[in-house]
CSV table of C-alpha atoms in Angstrom, one decimal:
chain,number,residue,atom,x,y,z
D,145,UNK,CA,110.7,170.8,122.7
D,146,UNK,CA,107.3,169.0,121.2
D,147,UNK,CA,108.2,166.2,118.9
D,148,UNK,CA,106.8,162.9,118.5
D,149,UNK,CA,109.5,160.6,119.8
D,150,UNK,CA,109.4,157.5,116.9
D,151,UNK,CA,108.4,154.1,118.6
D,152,UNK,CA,111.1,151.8,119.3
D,153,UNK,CA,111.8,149.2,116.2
D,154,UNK,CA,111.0,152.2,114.0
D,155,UNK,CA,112.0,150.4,110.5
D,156,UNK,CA,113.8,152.0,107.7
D,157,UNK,CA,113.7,151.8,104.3
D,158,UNK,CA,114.8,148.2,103.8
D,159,UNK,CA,116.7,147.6,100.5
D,160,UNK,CA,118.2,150.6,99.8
D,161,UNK,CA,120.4,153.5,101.3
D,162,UNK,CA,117.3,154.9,102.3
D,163,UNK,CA,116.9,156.1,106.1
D,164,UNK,CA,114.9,158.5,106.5
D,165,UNK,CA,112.8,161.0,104.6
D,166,UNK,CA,112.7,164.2,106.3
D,167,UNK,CA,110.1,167.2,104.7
D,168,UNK,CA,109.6,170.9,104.6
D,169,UNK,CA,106.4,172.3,105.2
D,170,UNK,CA,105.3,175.6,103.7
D,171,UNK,CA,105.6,175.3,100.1
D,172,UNK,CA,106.4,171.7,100.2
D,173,UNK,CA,103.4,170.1,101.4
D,174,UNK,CA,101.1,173.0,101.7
D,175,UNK,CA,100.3,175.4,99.3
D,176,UNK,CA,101.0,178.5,102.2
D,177,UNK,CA,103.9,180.5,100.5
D,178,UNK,CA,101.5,182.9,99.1
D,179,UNK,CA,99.3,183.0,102.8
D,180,UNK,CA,102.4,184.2,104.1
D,181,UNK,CA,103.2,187.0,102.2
D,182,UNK,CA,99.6,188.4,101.8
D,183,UNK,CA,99.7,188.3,105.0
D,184,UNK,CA,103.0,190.4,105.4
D,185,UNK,CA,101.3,192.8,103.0
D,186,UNK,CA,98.3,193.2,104.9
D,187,UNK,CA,100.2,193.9,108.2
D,188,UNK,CA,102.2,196.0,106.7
D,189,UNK,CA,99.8,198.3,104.8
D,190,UNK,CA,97.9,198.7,108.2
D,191,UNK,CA,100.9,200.2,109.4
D,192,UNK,CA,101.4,202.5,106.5
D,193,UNK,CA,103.4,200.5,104.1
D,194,UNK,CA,103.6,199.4,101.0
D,195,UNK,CA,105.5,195.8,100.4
D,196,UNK,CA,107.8,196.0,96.9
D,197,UNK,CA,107.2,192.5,95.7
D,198,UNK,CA,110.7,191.8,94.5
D,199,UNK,CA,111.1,191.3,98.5
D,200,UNK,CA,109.2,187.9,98.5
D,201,UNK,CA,112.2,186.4,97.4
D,202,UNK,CA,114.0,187.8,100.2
D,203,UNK,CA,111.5,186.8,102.5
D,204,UNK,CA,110.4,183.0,101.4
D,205,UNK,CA,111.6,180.1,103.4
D,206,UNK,CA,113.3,182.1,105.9
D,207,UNK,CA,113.1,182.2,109.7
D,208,UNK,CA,110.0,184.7,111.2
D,209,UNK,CA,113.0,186.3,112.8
D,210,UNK,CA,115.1,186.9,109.8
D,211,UNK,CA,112.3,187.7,107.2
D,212,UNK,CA,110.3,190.0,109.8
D,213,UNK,CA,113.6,192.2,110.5
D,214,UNK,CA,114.4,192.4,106.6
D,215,UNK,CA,110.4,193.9,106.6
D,216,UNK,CA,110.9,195.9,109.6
D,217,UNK,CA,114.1,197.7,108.1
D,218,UNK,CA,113.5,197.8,104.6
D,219,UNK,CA,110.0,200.1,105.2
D,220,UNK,CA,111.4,201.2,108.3
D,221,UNK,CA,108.1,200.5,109.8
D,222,UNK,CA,108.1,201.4,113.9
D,223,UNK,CA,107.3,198.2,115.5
D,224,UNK,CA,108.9,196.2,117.7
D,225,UNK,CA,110.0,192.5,115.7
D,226,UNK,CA,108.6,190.4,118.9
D,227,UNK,CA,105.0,192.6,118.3
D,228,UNK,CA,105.4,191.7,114.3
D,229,UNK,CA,105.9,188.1,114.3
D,230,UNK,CA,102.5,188.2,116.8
D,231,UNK,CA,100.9,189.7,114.0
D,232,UNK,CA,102.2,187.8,111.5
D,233,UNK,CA,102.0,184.3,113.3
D,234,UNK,CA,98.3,185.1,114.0
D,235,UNK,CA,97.4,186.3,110.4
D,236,UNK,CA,98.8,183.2,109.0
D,237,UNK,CA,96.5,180.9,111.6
D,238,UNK,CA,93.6,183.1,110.5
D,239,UNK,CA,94.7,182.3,106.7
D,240,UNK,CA,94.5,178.5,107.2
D,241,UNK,CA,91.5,178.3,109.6
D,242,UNK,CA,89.7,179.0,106.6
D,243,UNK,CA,91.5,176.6,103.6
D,244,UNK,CA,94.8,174.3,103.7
D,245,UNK,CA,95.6,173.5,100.0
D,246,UNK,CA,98.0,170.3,99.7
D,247,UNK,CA,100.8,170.8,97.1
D,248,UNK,CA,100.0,168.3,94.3
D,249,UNK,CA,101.3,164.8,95.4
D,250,UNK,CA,102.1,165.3,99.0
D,251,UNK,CA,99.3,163.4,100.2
D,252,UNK,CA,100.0,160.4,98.0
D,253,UNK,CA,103.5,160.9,99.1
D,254,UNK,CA,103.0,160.9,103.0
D,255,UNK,CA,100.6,157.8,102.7
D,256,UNK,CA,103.3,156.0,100.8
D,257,UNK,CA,106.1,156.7,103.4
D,258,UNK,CA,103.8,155.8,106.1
D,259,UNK,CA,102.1,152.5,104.2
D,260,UNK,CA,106.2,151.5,103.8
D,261,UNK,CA,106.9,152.0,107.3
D,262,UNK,CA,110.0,154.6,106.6
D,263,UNK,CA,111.3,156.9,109.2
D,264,UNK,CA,109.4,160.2,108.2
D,265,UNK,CA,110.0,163.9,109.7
D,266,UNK,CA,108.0,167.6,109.2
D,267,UNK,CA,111.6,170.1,109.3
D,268,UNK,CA,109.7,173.4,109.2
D,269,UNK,CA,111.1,177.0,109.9
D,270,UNK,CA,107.2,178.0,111.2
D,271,UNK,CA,106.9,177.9,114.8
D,272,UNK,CA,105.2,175.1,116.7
D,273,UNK,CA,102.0,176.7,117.5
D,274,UNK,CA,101.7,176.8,113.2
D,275,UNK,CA,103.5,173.3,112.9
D,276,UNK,CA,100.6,171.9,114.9
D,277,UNK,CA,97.6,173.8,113.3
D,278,UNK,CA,98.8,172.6,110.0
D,279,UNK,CA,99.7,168.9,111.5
D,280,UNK,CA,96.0,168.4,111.6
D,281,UNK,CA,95.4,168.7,108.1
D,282,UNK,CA,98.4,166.9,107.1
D,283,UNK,CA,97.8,163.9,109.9
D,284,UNK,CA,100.0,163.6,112.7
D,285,UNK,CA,100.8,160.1,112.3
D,286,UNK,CA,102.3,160.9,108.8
D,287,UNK,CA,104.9,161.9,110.8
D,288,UNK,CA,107.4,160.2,113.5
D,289,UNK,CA,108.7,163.6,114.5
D,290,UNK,CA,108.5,167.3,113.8
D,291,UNK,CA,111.0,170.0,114.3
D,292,UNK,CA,109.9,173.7,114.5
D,293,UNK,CA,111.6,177.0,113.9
D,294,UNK,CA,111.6,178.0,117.4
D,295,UNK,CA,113.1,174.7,119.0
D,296,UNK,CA,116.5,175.4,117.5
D,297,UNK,CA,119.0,177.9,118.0
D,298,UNK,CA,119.6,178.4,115.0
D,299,UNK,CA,117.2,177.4,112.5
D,300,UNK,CA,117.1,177.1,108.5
D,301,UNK,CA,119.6,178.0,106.4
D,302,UNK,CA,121.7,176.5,108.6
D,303,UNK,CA,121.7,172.9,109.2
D,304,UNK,CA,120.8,172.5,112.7
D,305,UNK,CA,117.0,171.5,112.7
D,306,UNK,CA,118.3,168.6,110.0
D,307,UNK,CA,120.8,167.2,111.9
D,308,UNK,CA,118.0,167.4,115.0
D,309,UNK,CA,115.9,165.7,113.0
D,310,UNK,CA,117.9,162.6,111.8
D,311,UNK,CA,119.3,162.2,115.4
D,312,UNK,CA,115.7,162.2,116.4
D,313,UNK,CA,115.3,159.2,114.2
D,314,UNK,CA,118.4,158.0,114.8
D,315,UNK,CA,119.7,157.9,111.5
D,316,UNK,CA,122.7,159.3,109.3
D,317,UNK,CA,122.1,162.2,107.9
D,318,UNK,CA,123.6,161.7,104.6
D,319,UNK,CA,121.3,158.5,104.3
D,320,UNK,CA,118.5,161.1,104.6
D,321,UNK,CA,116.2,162.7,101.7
D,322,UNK,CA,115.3,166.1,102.2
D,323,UNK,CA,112.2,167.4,100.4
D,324,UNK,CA,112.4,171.4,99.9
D,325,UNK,CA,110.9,174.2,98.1
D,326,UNK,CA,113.4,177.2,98.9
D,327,UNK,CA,117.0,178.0,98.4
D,328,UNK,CA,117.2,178.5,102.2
D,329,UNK,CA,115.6,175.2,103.1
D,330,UNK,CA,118.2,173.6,100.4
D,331,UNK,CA,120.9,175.2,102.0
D,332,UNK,CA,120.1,173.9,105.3
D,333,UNK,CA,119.8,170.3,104.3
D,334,UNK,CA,123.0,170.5,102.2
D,335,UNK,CA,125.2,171.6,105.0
D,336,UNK,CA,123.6,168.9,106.7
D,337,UNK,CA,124.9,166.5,104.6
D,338,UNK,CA,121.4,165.2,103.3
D,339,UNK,CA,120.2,164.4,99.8
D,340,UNK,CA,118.0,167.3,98.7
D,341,UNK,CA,115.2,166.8,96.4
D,342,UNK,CA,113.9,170.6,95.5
D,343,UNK,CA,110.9,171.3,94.8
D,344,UNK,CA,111.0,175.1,93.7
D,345,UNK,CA,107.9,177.2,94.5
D,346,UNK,CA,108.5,181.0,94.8
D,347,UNK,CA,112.0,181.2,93.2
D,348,UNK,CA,114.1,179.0,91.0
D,349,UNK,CA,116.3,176.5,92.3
D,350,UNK,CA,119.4,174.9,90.0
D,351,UNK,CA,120.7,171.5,90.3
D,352,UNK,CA,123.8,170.4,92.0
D,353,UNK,CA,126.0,167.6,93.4
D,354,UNK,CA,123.5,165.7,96.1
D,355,UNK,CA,120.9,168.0,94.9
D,356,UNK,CA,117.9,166.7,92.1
D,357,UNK,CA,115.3,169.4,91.2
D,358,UNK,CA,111.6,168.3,89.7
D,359,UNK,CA,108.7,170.4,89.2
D,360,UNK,CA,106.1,169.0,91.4
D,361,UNK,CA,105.8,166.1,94.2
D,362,UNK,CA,104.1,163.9,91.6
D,363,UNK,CA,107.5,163.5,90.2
D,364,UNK,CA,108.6,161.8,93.5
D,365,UNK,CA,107.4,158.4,95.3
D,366,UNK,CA,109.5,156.1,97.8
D,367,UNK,CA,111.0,154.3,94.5
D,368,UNK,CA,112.2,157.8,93.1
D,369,UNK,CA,114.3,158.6,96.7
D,370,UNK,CA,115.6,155.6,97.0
D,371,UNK,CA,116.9,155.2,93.3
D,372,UNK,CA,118.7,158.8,94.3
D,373,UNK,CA,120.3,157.5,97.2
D,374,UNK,CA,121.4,154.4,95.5
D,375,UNK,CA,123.3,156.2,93.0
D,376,UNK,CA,125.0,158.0,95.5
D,377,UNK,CA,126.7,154.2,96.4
């Protein structure tokens, strides 16, 4: 696996519950929802299909393997999933070779979490070779580790690259803030135990017990996640 081991001494987010702050990535900080699925449309129109837009919903936030197969057999298109997700993943780094739009407040965000010195990881579903591409823009050092969608067994919805990612920082996982846009992501910080902050982009997202739901990243700074976890005492 790739990550970015955190340094030893690695301080947390003194004076509050606060451990860690662990993020999403494609609709969270990046504006690439909508990359993805034009890019699904496009690959699948070359090979004769037409993409029924109610599917996006299906599709966002999910594992390449899950949301290609749902693709693959709801057109019944003949290709092999391994030769899709080529396609796909390669479509995508084509998409953001050319422009990376930051959600509004994630780079005010990130600098904030790094200025404070708090524990900080990127918990994407993408795969490594995407993770890194859009590292770059987002600056690695943002960042004490990153978790990628083909690293884990089992990747989002369920909880596996969460609880990778606090043991990574070696922190609890319920003393963790999750930052999300989908109701897969949510899921998979939930069952990890973490405090979600959601973030919806494609799809509505309802509140619930650990769960807070705001409209935009400008709604949330370091003072914000730690008054969450505080009222959690």
């Amino acid at each position: 696996m790739t990550t970015t081991v955190p340094a030893p001494g690695t301080k947390t987010a003194e004076g509050s519950a606060l451990q860690a702050v662990l993020l999403d990535m494609d609709g969270t900080l990046v504006d690439t929802e909508g990359f993805w699925w034009d890019v699904e449309v496009e690959v699948f129109a070359a090979l004769g299909h037409t993409l029924d837009d109610a599917w996006r919903h299906v599709v966002v936030g999910g594992p390449m393997t899950r949301s290609a197969g749902f693709l693959i057999e709801a057109t019944g298109a003949d290709i092999p999933l391994a030769e899709l997700t080529v396609l796909l993943n390669q479509g995508f780094e084509d998409r953001i070779g050319e422009a990376l739009p930051l959600m509004p407040g994630a780079a005010r965000l990130l600098a904030e979490l790094h200025e404070q010195g708090v524990p900080t990881a990127l918990v994407s579903a993408s795969h490594r070779r995407i993770i890194d591409r859009v590292l770059t823009t987002l600056g690695p050092h943002h960042f004490s580790l990153s978790i990628a969608g083909d690293e884990v067994s089992r990747t989002k919805p369920h909880p596996d690259p969460y609880l990778l990612a606090a043991a990574g920082l070696g922190v609890d996982p319920t003393r963790c803030a999750v930052v999300e846009d989908t109701a897969t992501g949510v899921a998979a910080a939930e069952a990890a135990g973490c405090h979600v902050v959601a973030v919806p982009s494609v799809a509505p997202i309802g509140p619930a017990a650990r769960r807070t739901v705001v409209t935009s990243l400008e709604e949330v700074d370091l003072a914000f996640l730690r008054g969450l976890m505080t009222e959690m005492r």
